[in-house]
Coordinates of C-alpha atoms and ligand atoms in Angstrom, one line a residue:
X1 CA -19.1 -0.1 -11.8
X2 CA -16.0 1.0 -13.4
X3 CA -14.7 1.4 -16.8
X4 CA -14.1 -1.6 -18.9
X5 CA -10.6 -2.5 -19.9
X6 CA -8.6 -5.5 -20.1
X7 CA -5.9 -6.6 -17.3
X8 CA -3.1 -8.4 -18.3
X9 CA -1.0 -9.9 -15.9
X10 CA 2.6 -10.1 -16.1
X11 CA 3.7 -13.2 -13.4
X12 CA 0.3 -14.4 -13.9
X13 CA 1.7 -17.8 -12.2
X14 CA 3.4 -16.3 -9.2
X15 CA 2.6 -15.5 -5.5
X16 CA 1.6 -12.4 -6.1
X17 CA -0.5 -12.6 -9.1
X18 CA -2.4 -16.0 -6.8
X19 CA -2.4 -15.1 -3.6
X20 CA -3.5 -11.3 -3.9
X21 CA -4.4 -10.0 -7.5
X22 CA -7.4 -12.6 -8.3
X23 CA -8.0 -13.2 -5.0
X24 CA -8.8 -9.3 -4.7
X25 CA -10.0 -9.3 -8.2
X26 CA -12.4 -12.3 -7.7
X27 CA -13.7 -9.6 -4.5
X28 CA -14.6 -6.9 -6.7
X29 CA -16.2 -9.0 -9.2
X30 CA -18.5 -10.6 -6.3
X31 CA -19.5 -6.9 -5.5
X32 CA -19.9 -6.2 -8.6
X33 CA -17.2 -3.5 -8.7
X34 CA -16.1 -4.9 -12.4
X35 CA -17.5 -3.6 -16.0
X36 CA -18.9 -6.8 -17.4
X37 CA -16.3 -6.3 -20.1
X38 CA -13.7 -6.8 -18.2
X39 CA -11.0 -9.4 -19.1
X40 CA -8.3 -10.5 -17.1
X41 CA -5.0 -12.1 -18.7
X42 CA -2.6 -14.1 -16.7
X43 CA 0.9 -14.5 -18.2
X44 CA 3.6 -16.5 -17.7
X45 CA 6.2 -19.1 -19.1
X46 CA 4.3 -22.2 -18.3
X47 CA 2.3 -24.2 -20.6
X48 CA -1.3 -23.8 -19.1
X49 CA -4.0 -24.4 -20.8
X50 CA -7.2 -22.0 -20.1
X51 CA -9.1 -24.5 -18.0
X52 CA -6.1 -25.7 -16.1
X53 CA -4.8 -21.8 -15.3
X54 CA -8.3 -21.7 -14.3
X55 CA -8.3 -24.7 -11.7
X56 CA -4.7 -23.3 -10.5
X57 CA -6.1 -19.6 -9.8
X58 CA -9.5 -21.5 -8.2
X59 CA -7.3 -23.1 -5.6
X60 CA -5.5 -20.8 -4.2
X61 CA -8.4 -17.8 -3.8
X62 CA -10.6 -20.5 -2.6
X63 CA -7.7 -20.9 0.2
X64 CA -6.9 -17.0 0.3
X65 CA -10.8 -16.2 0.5
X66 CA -12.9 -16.3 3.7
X67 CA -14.7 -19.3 3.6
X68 CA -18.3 -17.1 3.8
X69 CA -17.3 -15.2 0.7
X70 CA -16.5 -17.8 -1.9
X71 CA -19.4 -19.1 -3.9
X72 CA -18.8 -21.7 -6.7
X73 CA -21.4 -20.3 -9.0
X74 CA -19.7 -16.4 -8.4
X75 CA -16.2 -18.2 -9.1
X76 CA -17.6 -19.8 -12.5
X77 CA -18.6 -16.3 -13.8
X78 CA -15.3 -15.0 -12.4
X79 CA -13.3 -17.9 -14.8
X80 CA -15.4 -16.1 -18.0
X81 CA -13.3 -12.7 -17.6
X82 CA -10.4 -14.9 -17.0
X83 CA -7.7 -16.6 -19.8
X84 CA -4.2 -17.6 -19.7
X85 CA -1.2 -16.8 -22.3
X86 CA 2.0 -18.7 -22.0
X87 CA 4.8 -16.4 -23.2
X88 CA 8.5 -15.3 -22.2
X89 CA 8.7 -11.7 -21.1
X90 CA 12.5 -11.4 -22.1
X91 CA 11.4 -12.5 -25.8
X92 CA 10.1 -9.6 -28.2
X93 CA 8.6 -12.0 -30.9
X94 CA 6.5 -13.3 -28.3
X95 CA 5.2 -9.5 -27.9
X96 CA 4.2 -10.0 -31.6
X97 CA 2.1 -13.3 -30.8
X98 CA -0.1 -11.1 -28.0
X99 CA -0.7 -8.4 -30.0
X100 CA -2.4 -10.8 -32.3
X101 CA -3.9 -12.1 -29.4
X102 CA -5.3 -9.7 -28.1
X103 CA -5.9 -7.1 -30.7
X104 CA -4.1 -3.8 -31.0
X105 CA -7.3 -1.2 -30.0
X106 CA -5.7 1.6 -29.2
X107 CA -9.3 2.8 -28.1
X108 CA -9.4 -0.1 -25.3
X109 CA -7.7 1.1 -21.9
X110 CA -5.1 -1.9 -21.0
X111 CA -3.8 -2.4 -17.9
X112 CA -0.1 -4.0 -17.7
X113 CA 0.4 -5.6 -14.0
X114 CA 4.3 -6.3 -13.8
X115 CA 4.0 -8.8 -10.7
X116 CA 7.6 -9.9 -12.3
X117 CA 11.1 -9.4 -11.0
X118 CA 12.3 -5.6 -11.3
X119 CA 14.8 -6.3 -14.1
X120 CA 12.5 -7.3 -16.7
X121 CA 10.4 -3.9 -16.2
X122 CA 12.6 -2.2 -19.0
X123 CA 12.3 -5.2 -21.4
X124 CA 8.2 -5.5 -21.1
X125 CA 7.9 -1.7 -21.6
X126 CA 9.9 -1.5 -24.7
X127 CA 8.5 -4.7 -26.2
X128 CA 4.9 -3.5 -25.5
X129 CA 5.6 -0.3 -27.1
X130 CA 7.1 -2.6 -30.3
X131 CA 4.3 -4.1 -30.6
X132 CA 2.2 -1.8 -30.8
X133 CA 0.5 -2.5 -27.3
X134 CA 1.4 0.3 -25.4
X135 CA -1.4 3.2 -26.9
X136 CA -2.4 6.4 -24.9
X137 CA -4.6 4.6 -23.2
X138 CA -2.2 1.9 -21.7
X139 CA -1.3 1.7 -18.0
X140 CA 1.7 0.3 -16.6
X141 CA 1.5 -1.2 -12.6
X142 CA 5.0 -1.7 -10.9
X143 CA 5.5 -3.7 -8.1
X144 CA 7.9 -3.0 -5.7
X145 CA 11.1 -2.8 -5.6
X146 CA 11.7 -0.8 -8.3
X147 CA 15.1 -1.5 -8.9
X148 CA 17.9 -2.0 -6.0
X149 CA 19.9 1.1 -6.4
X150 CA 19.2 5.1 -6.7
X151 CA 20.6 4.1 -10.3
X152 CA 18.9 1.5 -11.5
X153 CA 15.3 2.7 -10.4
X154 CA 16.6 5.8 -12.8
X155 CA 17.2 3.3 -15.5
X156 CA 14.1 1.6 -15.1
X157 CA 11.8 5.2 -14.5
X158 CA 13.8 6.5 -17.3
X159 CA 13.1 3.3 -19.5
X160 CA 8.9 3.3 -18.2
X161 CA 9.2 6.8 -18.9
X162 CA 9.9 6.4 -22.2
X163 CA 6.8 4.5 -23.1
X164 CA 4.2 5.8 -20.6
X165 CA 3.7 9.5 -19.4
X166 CA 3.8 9.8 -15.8
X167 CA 0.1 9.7 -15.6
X168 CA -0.1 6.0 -16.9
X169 CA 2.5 5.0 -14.2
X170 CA 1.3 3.2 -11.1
X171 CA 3.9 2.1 -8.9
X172 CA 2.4 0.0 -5.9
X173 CA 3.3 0.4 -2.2
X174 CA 0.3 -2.1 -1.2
X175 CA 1.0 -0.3 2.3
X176 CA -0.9 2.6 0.9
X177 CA -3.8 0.2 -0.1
X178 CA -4.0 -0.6 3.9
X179 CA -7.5 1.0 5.6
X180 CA -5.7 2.4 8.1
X181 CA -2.8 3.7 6.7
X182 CA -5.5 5.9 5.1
X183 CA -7.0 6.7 8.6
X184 CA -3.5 8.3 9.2
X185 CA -4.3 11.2 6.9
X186 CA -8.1 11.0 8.0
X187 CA -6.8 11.3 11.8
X188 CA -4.3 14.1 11.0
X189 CA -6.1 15.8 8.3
X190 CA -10.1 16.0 9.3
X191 CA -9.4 16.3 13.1
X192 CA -8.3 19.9 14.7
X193 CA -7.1 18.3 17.8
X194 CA -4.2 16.9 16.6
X195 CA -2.6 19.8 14.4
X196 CA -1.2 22.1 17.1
X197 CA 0.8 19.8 19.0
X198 CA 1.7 17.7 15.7
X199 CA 5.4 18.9 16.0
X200 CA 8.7 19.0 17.7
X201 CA 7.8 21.2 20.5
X202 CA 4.9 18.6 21.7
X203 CA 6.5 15.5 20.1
X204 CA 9.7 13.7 21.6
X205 CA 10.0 11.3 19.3
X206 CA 8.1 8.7 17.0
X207 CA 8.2 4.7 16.4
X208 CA 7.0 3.2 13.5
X209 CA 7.7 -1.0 13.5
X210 CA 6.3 -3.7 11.1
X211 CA 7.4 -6.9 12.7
X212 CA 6.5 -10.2 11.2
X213 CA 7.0 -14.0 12.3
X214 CA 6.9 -15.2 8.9
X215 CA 10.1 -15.5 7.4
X216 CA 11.6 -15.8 3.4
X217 CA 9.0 -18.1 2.6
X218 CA 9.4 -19.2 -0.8
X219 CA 11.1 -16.0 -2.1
X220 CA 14.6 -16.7 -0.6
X221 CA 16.4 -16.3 -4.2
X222 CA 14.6 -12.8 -4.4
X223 CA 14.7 -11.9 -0.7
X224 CA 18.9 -12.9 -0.3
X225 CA 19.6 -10.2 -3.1
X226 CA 17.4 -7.5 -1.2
X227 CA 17.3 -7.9 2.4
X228 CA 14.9 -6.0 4.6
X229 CA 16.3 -2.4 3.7
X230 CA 14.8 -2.6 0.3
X231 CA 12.4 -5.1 1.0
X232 CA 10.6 -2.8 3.4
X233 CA 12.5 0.2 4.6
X234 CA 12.9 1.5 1.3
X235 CA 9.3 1.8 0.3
X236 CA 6.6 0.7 3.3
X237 CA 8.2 2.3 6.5
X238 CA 9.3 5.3 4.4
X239 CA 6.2 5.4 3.2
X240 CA 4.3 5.6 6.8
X241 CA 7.1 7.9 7.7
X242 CA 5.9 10.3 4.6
X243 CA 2.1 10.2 6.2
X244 CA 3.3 10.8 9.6
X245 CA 5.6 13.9 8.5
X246 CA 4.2 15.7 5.7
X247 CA 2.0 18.7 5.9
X248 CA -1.6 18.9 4.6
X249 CA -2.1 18.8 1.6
X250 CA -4.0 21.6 -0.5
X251 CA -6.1 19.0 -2.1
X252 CA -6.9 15.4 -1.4
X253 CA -5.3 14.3 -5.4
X254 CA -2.6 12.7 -6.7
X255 CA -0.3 15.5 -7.1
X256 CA -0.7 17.5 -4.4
X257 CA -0.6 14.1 -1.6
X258 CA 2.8 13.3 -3.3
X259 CA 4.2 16.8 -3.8
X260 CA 4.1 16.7 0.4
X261 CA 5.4 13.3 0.4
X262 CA 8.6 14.3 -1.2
X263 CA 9.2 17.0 0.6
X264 CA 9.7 15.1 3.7
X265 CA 12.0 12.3 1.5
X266 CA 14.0 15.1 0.6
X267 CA 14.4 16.4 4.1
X268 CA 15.5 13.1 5.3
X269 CA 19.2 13.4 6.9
X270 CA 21.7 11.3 5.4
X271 CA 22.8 8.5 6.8
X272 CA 26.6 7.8 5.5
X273 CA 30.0 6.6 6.4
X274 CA 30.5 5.9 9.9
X275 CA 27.0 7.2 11.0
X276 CA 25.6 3.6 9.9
X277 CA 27.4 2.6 13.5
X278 CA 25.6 4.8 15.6
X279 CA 22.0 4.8 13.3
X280 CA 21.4 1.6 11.8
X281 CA 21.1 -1.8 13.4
X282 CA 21.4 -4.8 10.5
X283 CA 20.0 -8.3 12.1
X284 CA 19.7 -11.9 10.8
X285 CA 18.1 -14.8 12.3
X286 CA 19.3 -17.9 13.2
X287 CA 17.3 -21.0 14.4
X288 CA 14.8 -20.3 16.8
X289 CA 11.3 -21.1 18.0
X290 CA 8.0 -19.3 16.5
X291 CA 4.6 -20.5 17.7
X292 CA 5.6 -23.8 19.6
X293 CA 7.3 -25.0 16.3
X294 CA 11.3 -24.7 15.6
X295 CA 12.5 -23.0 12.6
X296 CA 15.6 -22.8 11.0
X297 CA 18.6 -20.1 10.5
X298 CA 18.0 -17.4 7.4
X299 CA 20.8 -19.1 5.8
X300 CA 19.5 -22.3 5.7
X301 CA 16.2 -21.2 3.9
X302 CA 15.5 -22.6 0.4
X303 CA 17.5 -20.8 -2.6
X304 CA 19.4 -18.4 0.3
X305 CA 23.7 -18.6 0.1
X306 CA 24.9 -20.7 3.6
X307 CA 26.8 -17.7 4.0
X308 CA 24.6 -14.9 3.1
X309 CA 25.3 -11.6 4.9
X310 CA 21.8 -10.3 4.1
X311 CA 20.0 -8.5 6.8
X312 CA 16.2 -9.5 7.6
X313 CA 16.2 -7.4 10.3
X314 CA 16.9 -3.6 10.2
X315 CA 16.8 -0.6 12.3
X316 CA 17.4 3.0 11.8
X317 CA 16.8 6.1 13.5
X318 CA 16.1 8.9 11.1
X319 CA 15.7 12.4 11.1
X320 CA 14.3 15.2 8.9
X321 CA 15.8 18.4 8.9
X322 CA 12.8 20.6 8.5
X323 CA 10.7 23.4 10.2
X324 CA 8.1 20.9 12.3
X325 CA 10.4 17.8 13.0
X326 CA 13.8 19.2 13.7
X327 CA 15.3 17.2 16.4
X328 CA 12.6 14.7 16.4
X329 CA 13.8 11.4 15.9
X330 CA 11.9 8.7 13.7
X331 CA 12.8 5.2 15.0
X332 CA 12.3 2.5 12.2
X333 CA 12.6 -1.1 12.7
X334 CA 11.6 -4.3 10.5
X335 CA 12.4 -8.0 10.6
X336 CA 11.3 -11.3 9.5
X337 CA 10.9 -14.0 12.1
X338 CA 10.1 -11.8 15.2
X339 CA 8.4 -12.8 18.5
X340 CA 5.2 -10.8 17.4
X341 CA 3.3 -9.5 14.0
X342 CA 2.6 -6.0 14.4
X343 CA 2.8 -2.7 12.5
X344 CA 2.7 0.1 14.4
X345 CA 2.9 3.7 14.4
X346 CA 4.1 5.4 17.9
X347 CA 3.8 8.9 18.5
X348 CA 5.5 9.5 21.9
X349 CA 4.7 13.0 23.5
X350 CA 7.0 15.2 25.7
X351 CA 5.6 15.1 29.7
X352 CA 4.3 18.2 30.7
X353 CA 6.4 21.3 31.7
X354 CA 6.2 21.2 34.9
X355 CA 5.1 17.5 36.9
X356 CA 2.4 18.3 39.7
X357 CA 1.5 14.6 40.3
X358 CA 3.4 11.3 41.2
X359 CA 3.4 8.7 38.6
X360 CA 2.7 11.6 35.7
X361 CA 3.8 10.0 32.4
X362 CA 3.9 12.0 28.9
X363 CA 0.8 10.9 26.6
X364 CA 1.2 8.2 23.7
X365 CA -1.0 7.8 20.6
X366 CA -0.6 4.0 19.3
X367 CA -1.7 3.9 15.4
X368 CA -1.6 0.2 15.1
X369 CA -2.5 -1.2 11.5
X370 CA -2.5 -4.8 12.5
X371 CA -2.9 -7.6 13.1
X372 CA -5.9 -5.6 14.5
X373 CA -6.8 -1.7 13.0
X374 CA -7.0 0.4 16.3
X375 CA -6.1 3.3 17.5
X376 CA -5.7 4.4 21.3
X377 CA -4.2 7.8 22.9
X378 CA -2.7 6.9 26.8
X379 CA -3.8 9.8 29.1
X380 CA -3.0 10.0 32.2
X381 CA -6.5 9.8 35.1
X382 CA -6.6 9.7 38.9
X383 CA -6.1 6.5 40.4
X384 CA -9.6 6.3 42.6
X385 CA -9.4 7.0 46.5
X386 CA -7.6 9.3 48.4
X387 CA -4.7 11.2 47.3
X388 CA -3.6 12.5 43.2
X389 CA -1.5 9.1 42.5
X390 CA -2.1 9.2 38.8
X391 CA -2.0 5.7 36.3
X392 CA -2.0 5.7 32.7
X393 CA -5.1 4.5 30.8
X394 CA -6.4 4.2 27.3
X395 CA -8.8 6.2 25.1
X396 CA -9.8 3.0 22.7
X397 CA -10.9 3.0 19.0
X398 CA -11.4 -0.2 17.5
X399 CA -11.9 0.6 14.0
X400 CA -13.2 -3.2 13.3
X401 CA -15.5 -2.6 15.7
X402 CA -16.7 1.1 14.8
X403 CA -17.5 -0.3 11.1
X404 CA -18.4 -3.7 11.8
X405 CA -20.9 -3.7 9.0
X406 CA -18.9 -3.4 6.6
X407 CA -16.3 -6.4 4.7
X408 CA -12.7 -4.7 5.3
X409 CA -11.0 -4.3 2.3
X410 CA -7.8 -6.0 1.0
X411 CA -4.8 -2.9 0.1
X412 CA -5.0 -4.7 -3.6
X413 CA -8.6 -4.5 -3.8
X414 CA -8.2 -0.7 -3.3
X415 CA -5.5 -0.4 -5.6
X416 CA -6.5 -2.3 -8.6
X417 CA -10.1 -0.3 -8.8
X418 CA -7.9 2.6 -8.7
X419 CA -5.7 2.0 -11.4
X420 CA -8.8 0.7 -13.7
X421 CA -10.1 4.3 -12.7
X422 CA -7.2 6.2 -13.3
X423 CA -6.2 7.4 -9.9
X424 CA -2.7 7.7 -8.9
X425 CA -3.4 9.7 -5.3
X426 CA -2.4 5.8 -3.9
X427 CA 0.8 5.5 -5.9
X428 CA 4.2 6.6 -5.5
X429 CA 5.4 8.7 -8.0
X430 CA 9.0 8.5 -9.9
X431 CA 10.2 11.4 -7.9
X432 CA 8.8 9.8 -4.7
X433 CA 10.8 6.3 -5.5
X434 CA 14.6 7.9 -6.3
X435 CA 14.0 10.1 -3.6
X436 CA 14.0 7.3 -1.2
X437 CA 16.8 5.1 -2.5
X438 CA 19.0 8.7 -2.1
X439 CA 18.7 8.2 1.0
X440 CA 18.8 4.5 1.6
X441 CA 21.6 4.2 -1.1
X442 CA 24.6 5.4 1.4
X443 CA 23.0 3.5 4.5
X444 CA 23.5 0.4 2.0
X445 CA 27.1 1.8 1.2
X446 CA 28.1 2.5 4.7
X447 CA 27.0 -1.0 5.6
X448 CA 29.3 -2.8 2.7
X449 CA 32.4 -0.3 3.6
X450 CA 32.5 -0.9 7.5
X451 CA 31.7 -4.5 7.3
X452 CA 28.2 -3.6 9.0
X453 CA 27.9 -7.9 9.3
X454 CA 24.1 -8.7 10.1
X455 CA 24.2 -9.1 14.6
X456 CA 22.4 -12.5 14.9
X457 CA 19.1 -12.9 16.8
X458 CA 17.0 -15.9 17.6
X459 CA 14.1 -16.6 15.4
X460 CA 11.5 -15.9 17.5
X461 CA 12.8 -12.7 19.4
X462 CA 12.4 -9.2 19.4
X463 CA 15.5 -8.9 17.3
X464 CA 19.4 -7.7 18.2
X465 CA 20.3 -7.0 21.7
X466 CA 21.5 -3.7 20.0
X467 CA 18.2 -3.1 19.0
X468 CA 17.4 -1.6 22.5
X469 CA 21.1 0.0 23.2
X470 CA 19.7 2.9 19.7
X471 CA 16.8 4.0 22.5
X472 CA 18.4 3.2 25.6
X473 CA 21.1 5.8 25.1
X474 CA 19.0 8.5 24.7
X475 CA 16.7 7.3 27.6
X476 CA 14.1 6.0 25.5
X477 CA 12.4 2.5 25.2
X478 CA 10.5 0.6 22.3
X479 CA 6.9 0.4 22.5
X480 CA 6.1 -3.2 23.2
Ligands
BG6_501 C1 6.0 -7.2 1.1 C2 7.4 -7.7 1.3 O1 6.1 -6.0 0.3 O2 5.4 -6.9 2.3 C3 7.3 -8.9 2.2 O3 8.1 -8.0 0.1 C4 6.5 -8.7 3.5 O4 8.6 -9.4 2.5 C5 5.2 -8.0 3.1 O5 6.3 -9.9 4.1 C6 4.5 -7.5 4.4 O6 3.2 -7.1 4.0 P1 2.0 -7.2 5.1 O7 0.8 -6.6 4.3 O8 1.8 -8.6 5.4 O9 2.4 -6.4 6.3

């Protein structure tokens, strides 16, 4: 059982805070994960009372939770840790109102979720810290984006940074929260097999995709200002790209895991100019079919422009100029709407020096992370009879299946215990963040000064036909 401490959340009537925080907090409160002292605050701008906030947040984890897991009795003592505060965010009187609220204990560790929009981060900070809510034993949780520029994720870090020590700062990539995400560094890091050959003399070149078929849902206002570079590049595929790349860390802890991670950010090669012609592919859909049913064109999604040039589809092939991955290069792709959901990691071996066999193809490792957690390694085995005509064929591990005992956890569930317990090893630190959007920001500009305008492709595709033209030309293919 962990500490006890009080969780406010900030967005307490959002999709986020219903359809992932309690749902993964009502989870650890079933296993009983939670100190009984724990409280949980949901706040927002509407005029809930506590037993209709409760009713609200009862509906949707009863719909987010497996059927087998939610219990009516476990719910009600799940609705005693749980209250509701209508306030504005923006207003610094209503700051005042909380503290009274809550208490000022400077004793009691407080958790702050921000599930909010990025641009009221700076005003919640300071207003905690005027109130007298933001003590040494206050945490802050950021949800991404964090900002939508290399210069205003400074403002906000600075203006965070200002109110909470590093330490106190947990900025969420729930990718990281993902099992097997975290079997990345278990299969790279407690496996010898892999180390040698982990590099640009073995490796020809790596894939990493998170398709989805869902589209903007009801986040079009958000989603048309973003687009899928910050949406996802910025912080999940760069992310994966980080556990893919780095070297091993000295320690498994928070410092040393994102000292590595860095490293790699930093090494990334810019992408600027003209280069976002040959590098990038920017995508949006337009009508299409997805699962038997029709669905319409990005732009006519609720609260998105009619004439939006926002991508939701993006590709780019990186590279990072360093020791072990020069001349290695990382294909990323992401869109919404797709034929397929699937994130994937590809790791795409060089053949062997010198082909002995017909039909010899170079090995594959296929890290998939869903919709199903498995990973398989493609060697290549005699065809049976006569004659050395060789096929490809799988080395399997369904990690479902290897741990089928045990309930897979959601990334939240993961993440909140450890921000109750203090550990940031999960978390991307403030360094971590800019150094991504120094990278992404010139891709962004490069796009706005050429006229980079979003190539259409049909909902329900695999994306722009120029998609396969960034592979083709180097005589490579996409993993499908
Ligand atoms: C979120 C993005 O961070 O990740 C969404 O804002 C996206 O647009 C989602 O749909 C994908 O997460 P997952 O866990 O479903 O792959």
């Amino acid at each position: 059982m962990t500490i006890s401490c009080d969780m406010l959340v900030f967005g307490g009537t959002g999709d986020l805070a219903l359809h992932k925080l309690l749902p993964a907090l009502y989870h650890l409160h079933r296993e009983g994960r939670l100190h009984r002292d724990m409280r949980i605050l949901s706040l927002a701008r509407s005029n809930h009372s506590r037993s209709a906030y409760q009713a609200l947040a009862e509906r949707h984890c009863r719909a987010q939770v497996a059927r087998a897991d939610f219990n009516s009795d476990i719910w009600a003592s799940f609705a005693e840790r749980l209250d509701y505060f209508p306030m504005d965010a923006a207003q610094s009187a209503d700051f005042g109102r909380l503290a009274q609220r809550i208490g000022r204990d400077p004793e009691r560790v407080r958790v702050y979720y921000l599930a909010t929009a990025p641009n009221l981060f700076q005003d919640i900070a300071a207003h905690l810290a005027n109130a007298g809510l933001a003590g040494p034993r206050a945490r802050i949780v950021l949800e991404k984006p964090i900002g939508h520029s290399l210069e205003s994720a400074r403002a906000i870090n600075a203006a965070i940074g200002a109110v909470f020590d590093e330490s106190r700062v947990f900025r969420i990539d729930h990718y990281l929260g993902k099992e097997t995400v975290q079997n990345l560094m278990a299969l790279r890091f407690a496996n010898a097999l892999f180390e040698p050959v982990w590099r640009a003399g073995h490796i020809d070149h790596v894939q990493i995709s998170v398709c989805e078929t869902l589209g903007v849902e009801n986040r079009g206002a958000y989603y048309d200002q973003a687009g899928a570079m910050r949406d996802m590049v910025q912080n999940h595929l760069l992310q994966l790209l980080c556990l893919v790349a780095m070297e091993a860390p000295v320690r498994f802890d928070a410092e040393s895991v994102r000292n590595e991670k860095v490293k790699i950010l930093e090494a990334l090669k810019p992408i600027s100019g003209l280069d976002v012609q040959d590098k990038t592919v920017r995508g949006q859909y337009t009508a299409g079919k997805i699962g038997g049913h029709d669905v319409p064109a990005y732009y006519f999604e609720k609260n998105v422009d009619n004439d939006s040039d926002t991508e939701t589809f993006v590709a780019v092939q990186a590279e990072i100029d360093n020791w072990r991955w020069a001349g290695v290069p990382f294909y990323l792709r992401t869109g919404k709407r797709l034929a397929r959901k699937a994130s994937e990691i590809l790791i795409q071996f060089k053949p062997v020096p010198h082909r002995l066999f017909n039909g010899s193809e170079a090995n594959q490792l296929l890290i998939r992370l869903q919709p199903e957690e498995r990973i398989s390694l493609q060697l290549m085995a005699k065809n049976p009879g006569k004659g050395m005509h060789l096929k490809p064929v799988e080395l399997d591990l369904n990690l479902a299946n290897a741990f089928s005992q045990q309930r897979r956890w959601d990334a939240y569930e993961r993440l909140l215990l450890d921000v109750i317990e203090g550990d940031s090893t999960l978390f991307m630190r403030r360094d971590e963040v800019e150094a991504a959007w120094q990278w992404v920001d010139p891709i962004l500009q490069g796009w706005h000064q050429y006229y980079q305008n979003p190539k259409p492709y049909p909902a329900g595709s695999d994306g722009p036909e120029q998609l396969q033209h960034l592979l083709e030309r180097h005589g490579r293919q996409w993993a499908d």
